[in-house]
CSV table of C-alpha atoms and ligand atoms in Angstrom, one decimal:
chain,number,residue,atom,x,y,z
J,30,MET,CA,0.0,0.0,0.0
J,31,ALA,CA,1.3,3.4,-0.9
J,32,ARG,CA,2.3,5.5,2.1
J,33,ARG,CA,1.4,9.2,2.3
J,34,GLN,CA,4.5,11.3,2.1
J,35,GLY,CA,6.1,12.1,5.4
J,36,MET,CA,4.2,9.4,7.3
J,37,ASP,CA,5.5,6.4,9.2
J,38,VAL,CA,3.4,3.3,10.1
J,39,LEU,CA,2.6,3.4,13.8
J,40,GLU,CA,5.0,1.1,15.8
J,41,ARG,CA,2.9,-1.1,18.1
J,42,SER,CA,4.8,-3.2,20.5
J,43,GLU,CA,1.8,-5.0,21.9
J,44,THR,CA,-1.9,-5.6,21.9
J,45,VAL,CA,-3.6,-5.3,25.2
J,46,THR,CA,-6.8,-7.1,26.2
J,47,ASP,CA,-9.7,-5.2,27.7
J,48,ALA,CA,-9.1,-6.8,31.0
J,49,GLU,CA,-5.4,-5.9,31.0
J,50,MET,CA,-6.3,-2.4,29.9
J,51,LEU,CA,-8.6,-1.9,32.8
J,52,ALA,CA,-6.1,-3.3,35.2
J,53,ARG,CA,-3.5,-0.9,34.0
J,54,ALA,CA,-5.8,2.1,34.0
J,55,GLU,CA,-6.9,1.4,37.5
J,56,ALA,CA,-3.3,0.9,38.6
J,57,VAL,CA,-2.3,4.4,37.1
J,58,ARG,CA,-5.3,5.9,38.8
J,59,ASP,CA,-4.4,4.4,42.2
J,60,ARG,CA,-0.8,5.5,41.9
J,61,LEU,CA,-1.7,9.1,40.9
J,62,ARG,CA,-4.1,9.1,43.8
J,63,THR,CA,-1.2,8.8,46.2
J,64,ARG,CA,0.4,12.1,44.9
J,65,ARG,CA,0.3,14.9,47.4
J,66,THR,CA,1.5,18.4,47.1
J,67,VAL,CA,4.4,18.5,49.6
J,68,ARG,CA,5.9,21.6,51.2
J,69,ASP,CA,8.4,20.0,53.6
J,70,TYR,CA,11.5,18.5,52.1
J,71,ALA,CA,14.5,16.5,53.3
J,72,PRO,CA,17.9,17.7,52.2
J,73,THR,CA,18.6,14.3,50.6
J,74,PRO,CA,20.1,14.8,47.1
J,75,VAL,CA,18.4,13.4,44.0
J,76,PRO,CA,20.5,12.2,41.0
J,77,ARG,CA,20.5,14.6,38.1
J,78,ALA,CA,19.8,11.6,35.7
J,79,VAL,CA,16.4,11.1,37.4
J,80,ILE,CA,15.4,14.7,36.7
J,81,GLU,CA,16.7,14.5,33.2
J,82,ALA,CA,14.6,11.4,32.5
J,83,CYS,CA,11.5,13.1,34.0
J,84,VAL,CA,12.0,16.2,31.9
J,85,ALA,CA,12.5,14.0,28.8
J,86,ALA,CA,9.2,12.3,29.6
J,87,ALA,CA,7.6,15.8,29.8
J,88,GLY,CA,9.2,16.6,26.4
J,89,THR,CA,7.2,13.8,24.8
J,90,ALA,CA,4.0,15.7,25.4
J,91,PRO,CA,1.7,16.6,22.4
J,92,SER,CA,1.8,20.3,21.5
J,93,GLY,CA,0.3,22.7,19.0
J,94,ALA,CA,1.8,21.9,15.5
J,95,ASN,CA,4.5,19.9,17.5
J,96,GLN,CA,6.2,23.2,18.2
J,97,GLN,CA,7.1,22.0,21.7
J,98,PRO,CA,6.9,25.6,23.1
J,99,TRP,CA,8.6,24.8,26.4
J,100,HIS,CA,11.9,25.2,28.1
J,101,PHE,CA,12.9,23.7,31.4
J,102,GLU,CA,15.6,24.8,33.8
J,103,ALA,CA,16.6,22.3,36.5
J,104,ILE,CA,18.3,23.9,39.4
J,105,SER,CA,20.1,22.2,42.4
J,106,ASP,CA,22.7,24.9,42.9
J,107,PRO,CA,22.0,26.1,46.4
J,108,VAL,CA,23.1,29.7,45.7
J,109,LEU,CA,20.6,30.0,42.8
J,110,LYS,CA,17.8,28.3,44.8
J,111,ALA,CA,18.4,30.8,47.6
J,112,ARG,CA,18.1,33.7,45.1
J,113,ILE,CA,14.9,32.3,43.7
J,114,ARG,CA,13.5,31.8,47.2
J,115,GLU,CA,14.4,35.3,48.1
J,116,ALA,CA,12.8,36.8,45.0
J,117,ALA,CA,9.7,34.6,45.3
J,118,GLU,CA,9.2,35.4,49.0
J,119,GLU,CA,9.3,39.1,48.2
J,120,GLU,CA,6.5,38.6,45.7
J,121,GLU,CA,4.6,36.5,48.1
J,122,LYS,CA,4.9,39.1,50.9
J,123,ARG,CA,3.2,41.5,48.6
J,124,PHE,CA,0.5,38.9,47.6
J,125,TYR,CA,-0.3,37.9,51.2
J,126,GLY,CA,0.1,41.4,52.6
J,127,GLY,CA,-2.6,43.0,50.6
J,128,GLY,CA,-2.0,42.3,46.9
J,129,ALA,CA,-4.4,39.4,46.8
J,130,SER,CA,-8.2,39.8,47.1
J,131,GLN,CA,-9.8,38.6,50.3
J,132,GLU,CA,-11.7,36.1,48.1
J,133,TRP,CA,-8.4,34.6,46.9
J,134,LEU,CA,-6.9,34.4,50.4
J,135,ASP,CA,-10.1,32.8,51.7
J,136,ALA,CA,-9.8,30.2,48.9
J,137,LEU,CA,-6.2,29.4,50.0
J,138,GLY,CA,-7.1,29.3,53.7
J,139,PRO,CA,-7.6,25.5,53.9
J,140,LEU,CA,-4.2,24.9,52.4
J,141,GLY,CA,-2.5,26.9,55.1
J,142,THR,CA,-0.1,28.7,52.8
J,143,ASP,CA,1.7,31.9,53.5
J,144,TRP,CA,4.6,34.0,52.1
J,145,ARG,CA,7.2,31.7,53.5
J,146,LYS,CA,8.6,29.3,50.8
J,147,PRO,CA,11.2,27.1,52.5
J,148,HIS,CA,10.6,24.4,49.9
J,149,LEU,CA,12.4,26.6,47.3
J,150,THR,CA,15.7,26.0,49.1
J,151,ASP,CA,15.0,22.7,50.8
J,152,ALA,CA,13.8,20.6,47.8
J,153,ALA,CA,16.6,18.9,46.0
J,154,TRP,CA,15.6,20.4,42.6
J,155,LEU,CA,13.6,23.3,41.3
J,156,ILE,CA,12.4,22.8,37.7
J,157,VAL,CA,11.3,26.1,36.2
J,158,VAL,CA,8.9,25.6,33.4
J,159,PHE,CA,9.0,28.3,30.7
J,160,ALA,CA,6.5,28.8,27.9
J,161,GLN,CA,7.8,30.0,24.6
J,162,ARG,CA,5.1,32.5,23.6
J,163,TYR,CA,6.5,32.6,20.1
J,164,GLY,CA,9.5,31.0,18.4
J,165,ILE,CA,12.6,32.5,16.9
J,166,GLY,CA,13.3,31.3,13.3
J,167,PRO,CA,16.9,30.8,12.0
J,168,ASP,CA,16.8,34.3,10.5
J,169,GLY,CA,15.8,35.7,13.9
J,170,ALA,CA,12.2,36.3,12.8
J,171,ARG,CA,9.3,35.6,15.1
J,172,VAL,CA,7.5,32.2,14.5
J,173,LYS,CA,3.9,32.0,15.7
J,174,HIS,CA,3.3,29.3,18.3
J,175,TYR,CA,-0.1,27.7,18.7
J,176,TYR,CA,-1.9,26.5,21.8
J,177,VAL,CA,1.0,27.5,24.1
J,178,PRO,CA,-0.8,27.4,27.5
J,179,GLU,CA,-2.5,24.1,26.6
J,180,SER,CA,0.8,22.5,25.4
J,181,VAL,CA,2.8,23.7,28.4
J,182,GLY,CA,0.1,22.6,30.7
J,183,ILE,CA,0.1,19.1,29.3
J,184,ALA,CA,3.9,18.8,29.5
J,185,SER,CA,3.8,20.1,33.1
J,186,GLY,CA,1.2,17.5,34.0
J,187,MET,CA,3.3,14.8,32.5
J,188,LEU,CA,6.4,16.1,34.3
J,189,ILE,CA,4.6,15.9,37.7
J,190,ALA,CA,3.3,12.4,36.9
J,191,ALA,CA,6.8,11.3,35.9
J,192,LEU,CA,8.4,12.8,39.1
J,193,HIS,CA,5.7,11.1,41.2
J,194,GLU,CA,6.2,7.8,39.4
J,195,ALA,CA,9.9,8.1,40.1
J,196,GLY,CA,9.1,8.3,43.8
J,197,LEU,CA,9.7,12.0,44.3
J,198,ALA,CA,7.5,14.5,46.2
J,199,THR,CA,6.5,17.6,44.2
J,200,LEU,CA,5.1,21.1,44.6
J,201,THR,CA,3.9,23.4,41.9
J,202,HIS,CA,4.7,26.9,42.9
J,203,THR,CA,3.4,29.9,40.9
J,204,PRO,CA,4.8,33.1,42.2
J,205,ASN,CA,2.9,36.1,41.0
J,206,PRO,CA,4.3,37.9,39.0
J,207,MET,CA,7.1,35.6,37.8
J,208,GLY,CA,9.1,38.0,35.7
J,209,PHE,CA,12.1,37.6,38.1
J,210,LEU,CA,12.7,34.0,36.9
J,211,ARG,CA,13.3,35.1,33.3
J,212,GLU,CA,15.8,37.7,34.5
J,213,LEU,CA,17.5,35.5,37.1
J,214,LEU,CA,17.9,32.6,34.6
J,215,GLU,CA,18.8,34.9,31.7
J,216,ARG,CA,16.1,33.5,29.4
J,217,PRO,CA,15.1,35.3,26.2
J,218,GLU,CA,12.3,37.7,25.8
J,219,ASN,CA,10.0,35.2,24.0
J,220,GLU,CA,9.9,33.0,27.1
J,221,LYS,CA,7.6,33.4,30.1
J,222,ALA,CA,8.0,31.4,33.3
J,223,VAL,CA,4.8,29.6,34.2
J,224,MET,CA,5.6,27.6,37.2
J,225,ILE,CA,8.3,26.2,39.5
J,226,VAL,CA,8.1,22.5,40.2
J,227,ALA,CA,10.0,21.8,43.4
J,228,CYS,CA,10.8,18.2,43.9
J,229,GLY,CA,12.8,15.9,46.1
J,230,HIS,CA,12.4,13.6,49.1
J,231,ALA,CA,9.7,14.5,51.5
J,232,ALA,CA,10.8,15.3,55.0
J,233,PRO,CA,10.2,12.5,57.5
J,234,GLU,CA,7.4,14.4,59.3
J,235,ALA,CA,6.1,16.3,56.2
J,236,GLU,CA,2.6,17.7,56.8
J,237,VAL,CA,0.0,18.0,54.1
J,238,PRO,CA,-3.4,19.8,54.4
J,239,LYS,CA,-6.3,17.5,55.0
J,240,ALA,CA,-8.4,19.7,52.8
J,241,ALA,CA,-6.3,19.0,49.7
J,242,LYS,CA,-6.8,15.3,49.9
J,243,VAL,CA,-10.5,15.7,49.0
J,244,LYS,CA,-10.9,15.2,45.3
J,245,LYS,CA,-14.2,15.5,43.4
J,246,THR,CA,-15.8,12.1,42.8
J,247,LEU,CA,-15.9,10.6,39.3
J,248,GLY,CA,-19.6,11.4,39.3
J,249,GLU,CA,-18.9,15.0,39.8
J,250,ILE,CA,-16.3,15.4,37.1
J,251,LEU,CA,-17.5,13.0,34.4
J,252,VAL,CA,-20.6,12.5,32.3
J,253,VAL,CA,-20.6,9.4,30.1
J,254,ARG,CA,-22.8,9.4,27.1
J,255,GLU,CA,-23.0,6.0,25.3
R,17,LIG,N1,1.5,31.9,44.8
R,17,LIG,C1,1.1,31.9,46.2
R,17,LIG,C2,-0.4,31.7,46.3
R,17,LIG,C3,-1.0,30.5,45.9
R,17,LIG,C4,-2.0,30.5,45.0
R,17,LIG,C5,-2.7,29.4,44.6
R,17,LIG,I1,-4.2,29.5,43.3
R,17,LIG,C6,-2.4,28.1,45.3
R,17,LIG,O1,-3.1,27.0,44.9
R,17,LIG,C7,-1.4,28.1,46.3
R,17,LIG,C8,-0.7,29.3,46.6
R,17,LIG,C9,1.8,30.8,47.0
R,17,LIG,O2,2.6,30.0,46.5
R,17,LIG,O3,1.7,30.8,48.2
């Protein structure tokens, strides 16, 4: 059969029975259910190769026109982590000290967060996720990127899932505003930091908010029409 130009035949390594499929889907669900957002970290180092494999997993994400509009910075350098923490806490002091609406602060109440961000220095690694709002062509011209927030969101979700699967605790941190990250890490103008994923070993007595364990039931999030 003639192949369309530029196309490969899908490589399929296995066929899966319905029963096996269900067992696997339930196993993934059960593993992901054990993920908690962790704010207390042990100083135990994590090998760089683990972080590289997890970022490589994130880099397989689907993206608009396969433009892969993301960039990751993985930081274990204690000096740089301290600078990020300092800048983030400055933003957070503003946020918690009057910048955020009362409605927003009330929504955060059950999580027990405040301006202090010890995880930014205590976690073994900080992975800063950047979105490339547009690309730069070989001639320096702007290349339009499509579905950037969606693409970067998918890649970030895959990153968190991979880190969790590797056995690491994670925390997504979104300082507001995040302009300081682009400056500190000397990233180009077309990139915008969207989140910091802190990851490492959880501290032995790490505390997690009871309220964050409650997830909507399947009945609340899914309507099946068959
Ligand atoms: N960036 C702040 C506030 C914050 C906002 C949301 I939405 C959260 O789910 C959690 C925190 C902070 O990191 O404390």
